[in-house]
């Protein structure tokens, strides 16, 4: 004879309540288990024979249960009835979220016990139910740089700029011709300076690659009128715009040297100062540079930094990650960082806020700044004085009044006054 799941579940609920009354199980089971069983597994399996339910059916039930309140039957429910352990009954808005891992695990404990009891009653064969495992979220962080990696990249960039340009390179053509040329021409050197300026500006402003490509000299305020002043008096503000987002950015002072390099290159190549409509990143002919991908990849390979420790290839976006991570590591408010980089707090937490704990170690040890300082060593005199005091304290605890220790301490102090 087959038994429908609905009837078996109600019989199981009666058993749970009876056992709780006898003190054979936790008193909260009759309060929380019946509503869960009736709302979810009974609604899903309904009148299906319990001996026909398979592991695959339970797998499908779990997927249905996860989205019950978002895409399933629960999405049409406005309020749900709740009962507390003390008997109070109330209603609350239905949740509109996917079931949490802990919730699913807790409910599977109940469902597993239900099927075991059904097997003991002879209604079905023992059923091996699936386990609820947490699936590892993909690590979708942007590949960035550690501070020491960024310094290594900058050092390699400067080294490549300063390579001796008279070094000869042998060129062999397919037709057999052979000739030599200078390995580093002035044009190549200028291109490497542009790349270096690009790196410095991106790492000190957090710009997106598209925002950098669209940047014109008219988008930069304060720099033109302060660029002749001493470095500590120079400043700049960037009005940036990408595909859909726009806003103002306050860059770090490191961006000022990059802007100076780009300004001087423009004047050298164009024989005039940049006008507002001129792009910030242009080649020797004044044409906008659409991408630094090829030259940046070559530099990353030369520095041994093409990929991060996960094997993810670095791109121009890595400088934005570096900027945001460094700002957070220096205890800048995440709200200020989000506003200055035109992104949301959620996106920062998801992609960028993977700060190296070594960088924020001082913030993780509040009030313990003196702990790591080298202790002051006591001289022999101070050490002997402390030992005498400790000995006298022990004597006083034991009830001693006059002692040799007290006399020794008095003699020591009288000698100090005489000296």
Short mmCIF file of C-alpha atoms in Angstrom, two decimals:
data_model
loop_
_atom_site.label_atom_id
_atom_site.label_comp_id
_atom_site.label_asym_id
_atom_site.label_seq_id
_atom_site.Cartn_x
_atom_site.Cartn_y
_atom_site.Cartn_z
CA UNK A 1 0.00 0.00 0.00
CA UNK A 2 1.38 3.40 -0.97
CA UNK A 3 1.35 6.35 1.42
CA UNK A 4 1.08 9.90 0.18
CA UNK A 5 3.75 12.32 1.34
CA UNK A 6 1.11 14.66 2.74
CA UNK A 7 -0.28 11.98 5.08
CA UNK A 8 3.16 10.75 6.13
CA UNK A 9 4.25 14.32 6.94
CA UNK A 10 1.18 14.91 9.14
CA UNK A 11 1.81 11.63 10.97
CA UNK A 12 5.41 12.68 11.51
CA UNK A 13 4.27 16.04 12.92
CA UNK A 14 1.97 14.23 15.40
CA UNK A 15 4.90 12.08 16.50
CA UNK A 16 7.15 15.12 16.99
CA UNK A 17 4.52 16.86 19.15
CA UNK A 18 3.92 13.75 21.25
CA UNK A 19 7.64 13.21 21.85
CA UNK A 20 8.07 16.83 22.87
CA UNK A 21 5.24 16.51 25.42
CA UNK A 22 7.00 13.48 26.91
CA UNK A 23 10.27 15.39 27.06
CA UNK A 24 11.91 13.10 24.51
CA UNK A 25 12.87 15.95 22.18
CA UNK A 26 13.39 19.69 22.30
CA UNK A 27 10.36 21.75 23.30
CA UNK A 28 10.77 24.10 20.31
CA UNK A 29 10.33 21.37 17.69
CA UNK A 30 6.49 21.44 17.81
CA UNK A 31 6.63 25.22 17.39
CA UNK A 32 9.00 25.52 14.44
CA UNK A 33 8.96 22.18 12.63
CA UNK A 34 5.25 21.86 11.64
CA UNK A 35 5.03 25.28 9.87
CA UNK A 36 8.20 24.56 7.92
CA UNK A 37 7.04 21.06 6.89
CA UNK A 38 3.57 22.24 5.84
CA UNK A 39 4.75 25.32 3.95
CA UNK A 40 7.61 23.80 1.96
CA UNK A 41 7.96 19.98 1.49
CA UNK A 42 4.22 19.27 1.83
CA UNK A 43 3.41 22.01 -0.68
CA UNK A 44 6.00 20.64 -3.12
CA UNK A 45 5.46 16.85 -2.88
CA UNK A 46 1.73 17.07 -1.98
CA UNK A 47 0.04 13.73 -2.79
CA UNK A 48 3.03 11.98 -4.32
CA UNK A 49 3.64 8.52 -2.89
CA UNK A 50 6.51 8.72 -0.43
CA UNK A 51 8.10 5.51 -1.77
CA UNK A 52 8.30 7.03 -5.27
CA UNK A 53 10.29 10.08 -4.17
CA UNK A 54 13.91 9.85 -5.32
CA UNK A 55 17.12 11.69 -4.53
CA UNK A 56 16.70 13.57 -7.83
CA UNK A 57 13.25 14.72 -6.70
CA UNK A 58 14.72 16.13 -3.50
CA UNK A 59 17.43 17.91 -5.54
CA UNK A 60 14.71 19.61 -7.56
CA UNK A 61 12.85 20.44 -4.35
CA UNK A 62 15.95 22.19 -2.97
CA UNK A 63 16.18 24.44 -6.04
CA UNK A 64 12.47 25.21 -5.73
CA UNK A 65 12.87 25.97 -2.01
CA UNK A 66 15.82 28.37 -2.53
CA UNK A 67 13.73 30.75 -4.63
CA UNK A 68 10.36 30.12 -2.94
CA UNK A 69 10.06 33.72 -1.71
CA UNK A 70 11.48 35.36 -4.84
CA UNK A 71 10.21 33.45 -7.89
CA UNK A 72 8.08 30.68 -6.37
CA UNK A 73 4.67 30.55 -4.65
CA UNK A 74 5.93 32.73 -1.80
CA UNK A 75 6.38 35.69 -4.16
CA UNK A 76 2.57 36.11 -4.09
CA UNK A 77 2.33 36.06 -0.28
CA UNK A 78 2.31 39.45 1.44
CA UNK A 79 2.42 38.42 5.12
CA UNK A 80 3.21 35.22 7.00
CA UNK A 81 1.96 34.01 10.39
CA UNK A 82 4.65 33.46 13.03
CA UNK A 83 4.49 31.84 16.46
CA UNK A 84 7.11 32.32 19.14
CA UNK A 85 8.16 29.75 21.73
CA UNK A 86 6.17 31.61 24.39
CA UNK A 87 2.99 31.13 22.34
CA UNK A 88 2.71 34.67 21.01
CA UNK A 89 1.37 34.79 17.46
CA UNK A 90 2.02 37.66 15.06
CA UNK A 91 2.41 38.35 11.35
CA UNK A 92 5.31 39.87 9.45
CA UNK A 93 6.04 40.75 5.81
CA UNK A 94 7.10 37.81 3.70
CA UNK A 95 10.84 37.73 3.00
CA UNK A 96 11.90 38.60 -0.52
CA UNK A 97 15.25 36.85 -0.68
CA UNK A 98 16.85 33.57 -1.64
CA UNK A 99 17.06 31.10 1.24
CA UNK A 100 20.37 31.32 3.10
CA UNK A 101 22.74 28.38 3.33
CA UNK A 102 22.18 28.03 7.10
CA UNK A 103 18.41 28.00 6.59
CA UNK A 104 18.62 25.27 3.95
CA UNK A 105 20.88 23.14 6.15
CA UNK A 106 18.50 23.47 9.11
CA UNK A 107 15.48 22.48 7.04
CA UNK A 108 17.31 19.49 5.55
CA UNK A 109 17.85 18.15 9.09
CA UNK A 110 14.06 18.06 9.51
CA UNK A 111 13.40 16.57 6.07
CA UNK A 112 16.08 13.93 6.57
CA UNK A 113 14.49 12.87 9.89
CA UNK A 114 11.06 12.73 8.24
CA UNK A 115 12.23 10.32 5.54
CA UNK A 116 14.10 8.18 8.09
CA UNK A 117 10.92 7.86 10.15
CA UNK A 118 8.92 6.98 7.03
CA UNK A 119 11.43 4.18 6.33
CA UNK A 120 11.11 2.88 9.93
CA UNK A 121 7.35 2.77 9.47
CA UNK A 122 7.86 0.71 6.35
CA UNK A 123 6.38 3.32 4.02
CA UNK A 124 9.49 3.54 1.84
CA UNK A 125 13.04 2.35 1.51
CA UNK A 126 15.80 4.40 3.14
CA UNK A 127 16.50 7.42 0.95
CA UNK A 128 19.90 9.06 0.71
CA UNK A 129 19.21 12.79 0.70
CA UNK A 130 21.63 15.28 -0.86
CA UNK A 131 23.81 17.44 1.35
CA UNK A 132 23.79 21.21 1.28
CA UNK A 133 27.26 22.44 0.41
CA UNK A 134 28.37 26.03 0.05
CA UNK A 135 29.56 26.67 -3.45
CA UNK A 136 32.71 28.74 -3.50
CA UNK A 137 32.07 32.14 -4.96
CA UNK A 138 34.27 32.98 -7.92
CA UNK A 139 37.09 35.32 -7.03
CA UNK A 140 36.18 38.21 -9.30
CA UNK A 141 38.41 40.82 -7.71
CA UNK A 142 40.20 43.12 -10.12
CA UNK A 143 43.88 42.18 -10.39
CA UNK A 144 45.80 45.01 -8.75
CA UNK A 145 49.24 45.63 -7.31
CA UNK A 146 50.78 45.38 -3.90
CA UNK A 147 52.72 48.56 -3.00
CA UNK A 148 56.04 46.85 -3.56
CA UNK A 149 54.84 45.53 -6.94
CA UNK A 150 53.78 48.99 -8.04
CA UNK A 151 57.17 50.41 -7.02
CA UNK A 152 58.84 47.64 -9.00
CA UNK A 153 56.76 48.50 -12.07
CA UNK A 154 57.57 52.22 -11.81
CA UNK A 155 61.28 51.45 -11.39
CA UNK A 156 61.25 49.21 -14.48
CA UNK A 157 59.43 51.94 -16.44
CA UNK A 158 62.08 54.52 -15.53
CA UNK A 159 64.84 52.04 -16.36
CA UNK A 160 63.37 51.45 -19.82
CA UNK A 161 63.06 55.20 -20.43
CA UNK A 162 66.72 55.68 -19.57
CA UNK A 163 68.05 52.83 -21.71
CA UNK A 164 71.03 53.99 -23.79
CA UNK A 165 69.68 54.96 -27.20
CA UNK A 166 72.90 54.29 -29.13
CA UNK A 167 72.64 50.56 -28.60
CA UNK A 168 72.41 48.88 -32.02
CA UNK A 169 69.85 46.27 -32.97
CA UNK A 170 70.43 43.82 -35.85
CA UNK A 171 67.47 43.50 -38.24
CA UNK A 172 67.19 40.56 -40.63
CA UNK A 173 64.65 40.74 -43.46
CA UNK A 174 63.01 37.76 -45.14
CA UNK A 175 64.81 38.56 -48.41
CA UNK A 176 68.17 38.12 -46.69
CA UNK A 177 69.02 41.77 -46.15
CA UNK A 178 70.65 42.64 -42.84
CA UNK A 179 71.01 46.06 -41.25
CA UNK A 180 71.26 47.69 -37.82
CA UNK A 181 69.24 50.39 -36.14
CA UNK A 182 69.22 52.10 -32.78
CA UNK A 183 67.37 49.91 -30.32
CA UNK A 184 65.83 52.87 -28.50
CA UNK A 185 64.94 55.82 -30.68
CA UNK A 186 63.84 59.15 -29.30
CA UNK A 187 60.32 58.35 -30.52
CA UNK A 188 60.27 55.11 -28.54
CA UNK A 189 61.63 56.93 -25.52
CA UNK A 190 58.85 59.53 -25.80
CA UNK A 191 56.23 56.77 -26.05
CA UNK A 192 57.63 55.21 -22.88
CA UNK A 193 57.41 58.56 -21.12
CA UNK A 194 53.74 58.79 -22.18
CA UNK A 195 53.15 55.30 -20.79
CA UNK A 196 54.91 56.22 -17.55
CA UNK A 197 52.76 59.33 -17.20
CA UNK A 198 49.65 57.24 -17.92
CA UNK A 199 50.59 54.81 -15.13
CA UNK A 200 51.28 57.57 -12.63
CA UNK A 201 48.07 59.42 -13.43
CA UNK A 202 45.89 56.30 -13.24
CA UNK A 203 47.45 55.05 -10.00
CA UNK A 204 47.06 58.46 -8.36
CA UNK A 205 43.50 59.18 -9.47
CA UNK A 206 41.65 55.88 -9.82
CA UNK A 207 40.36 56.76 -13.29
CA UNK A 208 38.75 54.12 -15.45
CA UNK A 209 40.55 53.52 -18.79
CA UNK A 210 37.60 54.98 -20.70
CA UNK A 211 37.63 58.08 -18.50
CA UNK A 212 41.35 58.55 -19.15
CA UNK A 213 40.84 58.16 -22.91
CA UNK A 214 38.12 60.83 -22.90
CA UNK A 215 40.07 63.28 -20.70
CA UNK A 216 40.90 66.62 -22.30
CA UNK A 217 42.95 69.53 -20.96
CA UNK A 218 39.71 71.46 -20.64
CA UNK A 219 38.53 68.83 -18.13
CA UNK A 220 41.45 69.67 -15.85
CA UNK A 221 41.14 72.73 -13.65
CA UNK A 222 43.71 74.45 -11.40
CA UNK A 223 46.67 72.80 -13.14
CA UNK A 224 47.22 75.33 -15.91
CA UNK A 225 47.46 78.27 -13.52
CA UNK A 226 49.56 76.48 -10.88
CA UNK A 227 51.95 74.35 -12.96
CA UNK A 228 54.76 76.95 -12.79
CA UNK A 229 54.54 77.17 -9.02
CA UNK A 230 56.58 75.03 -6.62
CA UNK A 231 55.31 71.45 -6.45
CA UNK A 232 53.69 71.90 -3.03
CA UNK A 233 51.60 74.78 -4.44
CA UNK A 234 50.42 72.96 -7.58
CA UNK A 235 46.99 71.35 -7.76
CA UNK A 236 44.48 69.80 -10.15
CA UNK A 237 40.86 68.67 -10.37
CA UNK A 238 39.61 66.26 -12.99
CA UNK A 239 36.13 66.42 -14.53
CA UNK A 240 35.83 62.89 -15.92
CA UNK A 241 33.24 61.20 -18.07
CA UNK A 242 33.05 57.63 -19.32
CA UNK A 243 30.41 55.64 -21.14
CA UNK A 244 27.62 56.45 -18.71
CA UNK A 245 29.14 57.95 -15.56
CA UNK A 246 30.65 61.35 -14.95
CA UNK A 247 31.86 63.34 -11.99
CA UNK A 248 34.76 65.21 -10.43
CA UNK A 249 37.90 63.64 -9.03
CA UNK A 250 40.47 64.98 -6.58
CA UNK A 251 43.70 63.16 -7.54
CA UNK A 252 46.66 62.52 -5.31
CA UNK A 253 49.62 64.88 -5.71
CA UNK A 254 51.49 62.14 -7.57
CA UNK A 255 49.23 62.85 -10.55
CA UNK A 256 50.69 66.36 -10.93
CA UNK A 257 54.09 65.14 -12.14
CA UNK A 258 52.31 62.95 -14.71
CA UNK A 259 50.34 65.93 -16.00
CA UNK A 260 53.55 67.96 -16.22
CA UNK A 261 55.22 65.25 -18.32
CA UNK A 262 52.26 65.09 -20.68
CA UNK A 263 52.09 68.90 -20.96
CA UNK A 264 55.79 69.19 -21.80
CA UNK A 265 55.59 66.38 -24.38
CA UNK A 266 52.66 68.10 -26.07
CA UNK A 267 54.52 71.42 -26.22
CA UNK A 268 57.62 69.68 -27.61
CA UNK A 269 55.70 67.80 -30.33
CA UNK A 270 53.08 70.41 -31.29
CA UNK A 271 55.20 73.53 -30.67
CA UNK A 272 52.30 75.09 -28.75
CA UNK A 273 50.53 74.73 -25.42
CA UNK A 274 47.50 72.42 -25.18
CA UNK A 275 44.08 73.95 -25.73
CA UNK A 276 40.94 72.91 -23.87
CA UNK A 277 39.73 70.54 -26.61
CA UNK A 278 43.07 68.71 -26.92
CA UNK A 279 43.13 65.20 -25.44
CA UNK A 280 45.52 64.67 -22.54
CA UNK A 281 46.91 61.48 -24.07
CA UNK A 282 48.12 62.10 -27.62
CA UNK A 283 50.92 60.76 -29.82
CA UNK A 284 53.66 62.82 -31.47
CA UNK A 285 51.23 63.88 -34.22
CA UNK A 286 48.56 65.11 -31.82
CA UNK A 287 46.25 62.14 -32.39
CA UNK A 288 44.36 60.76 -29.41
CA UNK A 289 45.85 57.56 -27.95
CA UNK A 290 42.96 55.13 -27.68
CA UNK A 291 44.77 52.44 -25.72
CA UNK A 292 48.06 51.69 -23.94
CA UNK A 293 47.35 47.96 -23.92
CA UNK A 294 50.28 46.85 -26.10
CA UNK A 295 52.96 49.01 -24.44
CA UNK A 296 51.62 48.33 -20.93
CA UNK A 297 51.67 44.57 -21.52
CA UNK A 298 55.29 44.80 -22.69
CA UNK A 299 56.24 46.74 -19.54
CA UNK A 300 54.39 44.31 -17.26
CA UNK A 301 56.18 41.36 -18.85
CA UNK A 302 59.54 43.12 -18.51
CA UNK A 303 58.85 43.72 -14.82
CA UNK A 304 57.59 40.17 -14.25
CA UNK A 305 54.17 41.51 -13.24
CA UNK A 306 51.96 40.46 -16.14
CA UNK A 307 49.73 38.34 -13.83
CA UNK A 308 48.80 38.48 -10.16
CA UNK A 309 49.19 35.62 -7.69
CA UNK A 310 45.95 34.02 -8.96
CA UNK A 311 47.24 33.98 -12.51
CA UNK A 312 44.85 36.75 -13.60
CA UNK A 313 46.28 39.06 -16.23
CA UNK A 314 46.70 42.68 -15.19
CA UNK A 315 45.25 45.51 -17.29
CA UNK A 316 44.87 49.29 -17.10
CA UNK A 317 42.03 48.66 -14.65
CA UNK A 318 44.60 47.30 -12.18
CA UNK A 319 45.72 50.85 -11.40
CA UNK A 320 42.18 51.76 -10.34
CA UNK A 321 42.16 48.76 -8.01
CA UNK A 322 45.56 49.81 -6.65
CA UNK A 323 44.37 53.38 -6.02
CA UNK A 324 41.20 52.32 -4.16
CA UNK A 325 42.99 49.66 -2.13
CA UNK A 326 45.68 52.13 -1.07
CA UNK A 327 43.10 54.74 -0.06
CA UNK A 328 41.32 52.17 2.11
CA UNK A 329 44.63 50.96 3.54
CA UNK A 330 45.36 54.54 4.60
CA UNK A 331 42.06 54.67 6.50
CA UNK A 332 40.23 56.99 4.08
CA UNK A 333 36.47 56.70 4.54
CA UNK A 334 34.99 54.16 2.13
CA UNK A 335 32.18 56.65 1.45
CA UNK A 336 34.70 59.28 0.35
CA UNK A 337 36.54 56.75 -1.81
CA UNK A 338 33.30 55.65 -3.47
CA UNK A 339 32.33 59.24 -4.24
CA UNK A 340 35.77 60.17 -5.60
CA UNK A 341 35.84 57.11 -7.89
CA UNK A 342 32.18 57.33 -8.96
CA UNK A 343 31.20 53.87 -7.81
CA UNK A 344 29.06 52.26 -5.12
CA UNK A 345 29.98 50.83 -1.74
CA UNK A 346 28.83 47.42 -2.97
CA UNK A 347 31.16 47.50 -5.95
CA UNK A 348 34.11 48.52 -3.76
CA UNK A 349 33.44 45.64 -1.39
CA UNK A 350 32.99 43.19 -4.26
CA UNK A 351 35.91 44.12 -6.49
CA UNK A 352 38.33 46.46 -4.80
CA UNK A 353 38.37 46.34 -1.00
CA UNK A 354 40.80 43.43 -0.70
CA UNK A 355 43.34 45.32 1.35
CA UNK A 356 46.59 43.65 2.34
CA UNK A 357 46.33 43.26 6.13
CA UNK A 358 50.03 44.09 6.45
CA UNK A 359 49.22 47.58 5.12
CA UNK A 360 46.61 48.23 7.82
CA UNK A 361 48.33 46.45 10.71
CA UNK A 362 48.58 49.68 12.74
CA UNK A 363 44.79 50.15 12.54
CA UNK A 364 44.24 46.53 13.63
CA UNK A 365 46.14 47.10 16.91
CA UNK A 366 44.50 50.17 18.47
CA UNK A 367 46.12 51.39 21.66
CA UNK A 368 49.10 49.06 21.27
CA UNK A 369 51.50 51.40 19.51
CA UNK A 370 54.11 51.16 22.30
CA UNK A 371 54.04 47.38 22.44
CA UNK A 372 56.39 46.92 19.50
CA UNK A 373 58.89 49.50 20.72
CA UNK A 374 62.19 48.19 22.02
CA UNK A 375 62.04 47.89 25.83
CA UNK A 376 64.34 49.98 27.97
CA UNK A 377 66.90 47.73 29.66
CA UNK A 378 67.47 48.18 33.39
CA UNK A 379 70.96 48.71 34.75
CA UNK A 380 72.29 46.54 37.57
CA UNK A 381 71.49 49.12 40.27
CA UNK A 382 67.84 49.48 39.25
CA UNK A 383 67.43 45.72 38.95
CA UNK A 384 68.88 45.18 42.49
CA UNK A 385 66.53 47.84 43.87
CA UNK A 386 63.50 46.10 42.38
CA UNK A 387 64.55 42.74 43.78
CA UNK A 388 64.91 44.25 47.28
CA UNK A 389 61.42 45.76 47.08
CA UNK A 390 59.91 42.47 45.93
CA UNK A 391 61.62 40.63 48.81
CA UNK A 392 60.38 43.19 51.39
CA UNK A 393 56.81 42.96 50.06
CA UNK A 394 56.86 39.19 50.55
CA UNK A 395 58.16 39.64 54.12
CA UNK A 396 55.38 42.09 54.93
CA UNK A 397 52.78 39.65 53.56
CA UNK A 398 54.10 37.06 55.99
CA UNK A 399 53.78 39.54 58.87
CA UNK A 400 57.43 40.41 59.27
CA UNK A 401 58.20 43.80 60.80
CA UNK A 402 61.94 44.39 61.23
CA UNK A 403 64.16 42.38 58.90
CA UNK A 404 67.55 42.30 57.31
CA UNK A 405 65.97 43.34 54.01
CA UNK A 406 64.58 46.53 55.56
CA UNK A 407 67.98 47.35 57.05
CA UNK A 408 69.63 46.74 53.68
CA UNK A 409 67.17 49.09 51.96
CA UNK A 410 67.78 51.79 54.61
CA UNK A 411 71.53 51.45 54.21
CA UNK A 412 71.23 51.72 50.41
CA UNK A 413 69.20 54.93 50.63
CA UNK A 414 71.53 56.49 53.25
CA UNK A 415 74.51 55.80 50.96
CA UNK A 416 72.69 57.48 48.06
CA UNK A 417 72.04 60.62 50.14
CA UNK A 418 75.65 60.70 51.32
CA UNK A 419 76.87 60.38 47.73
#
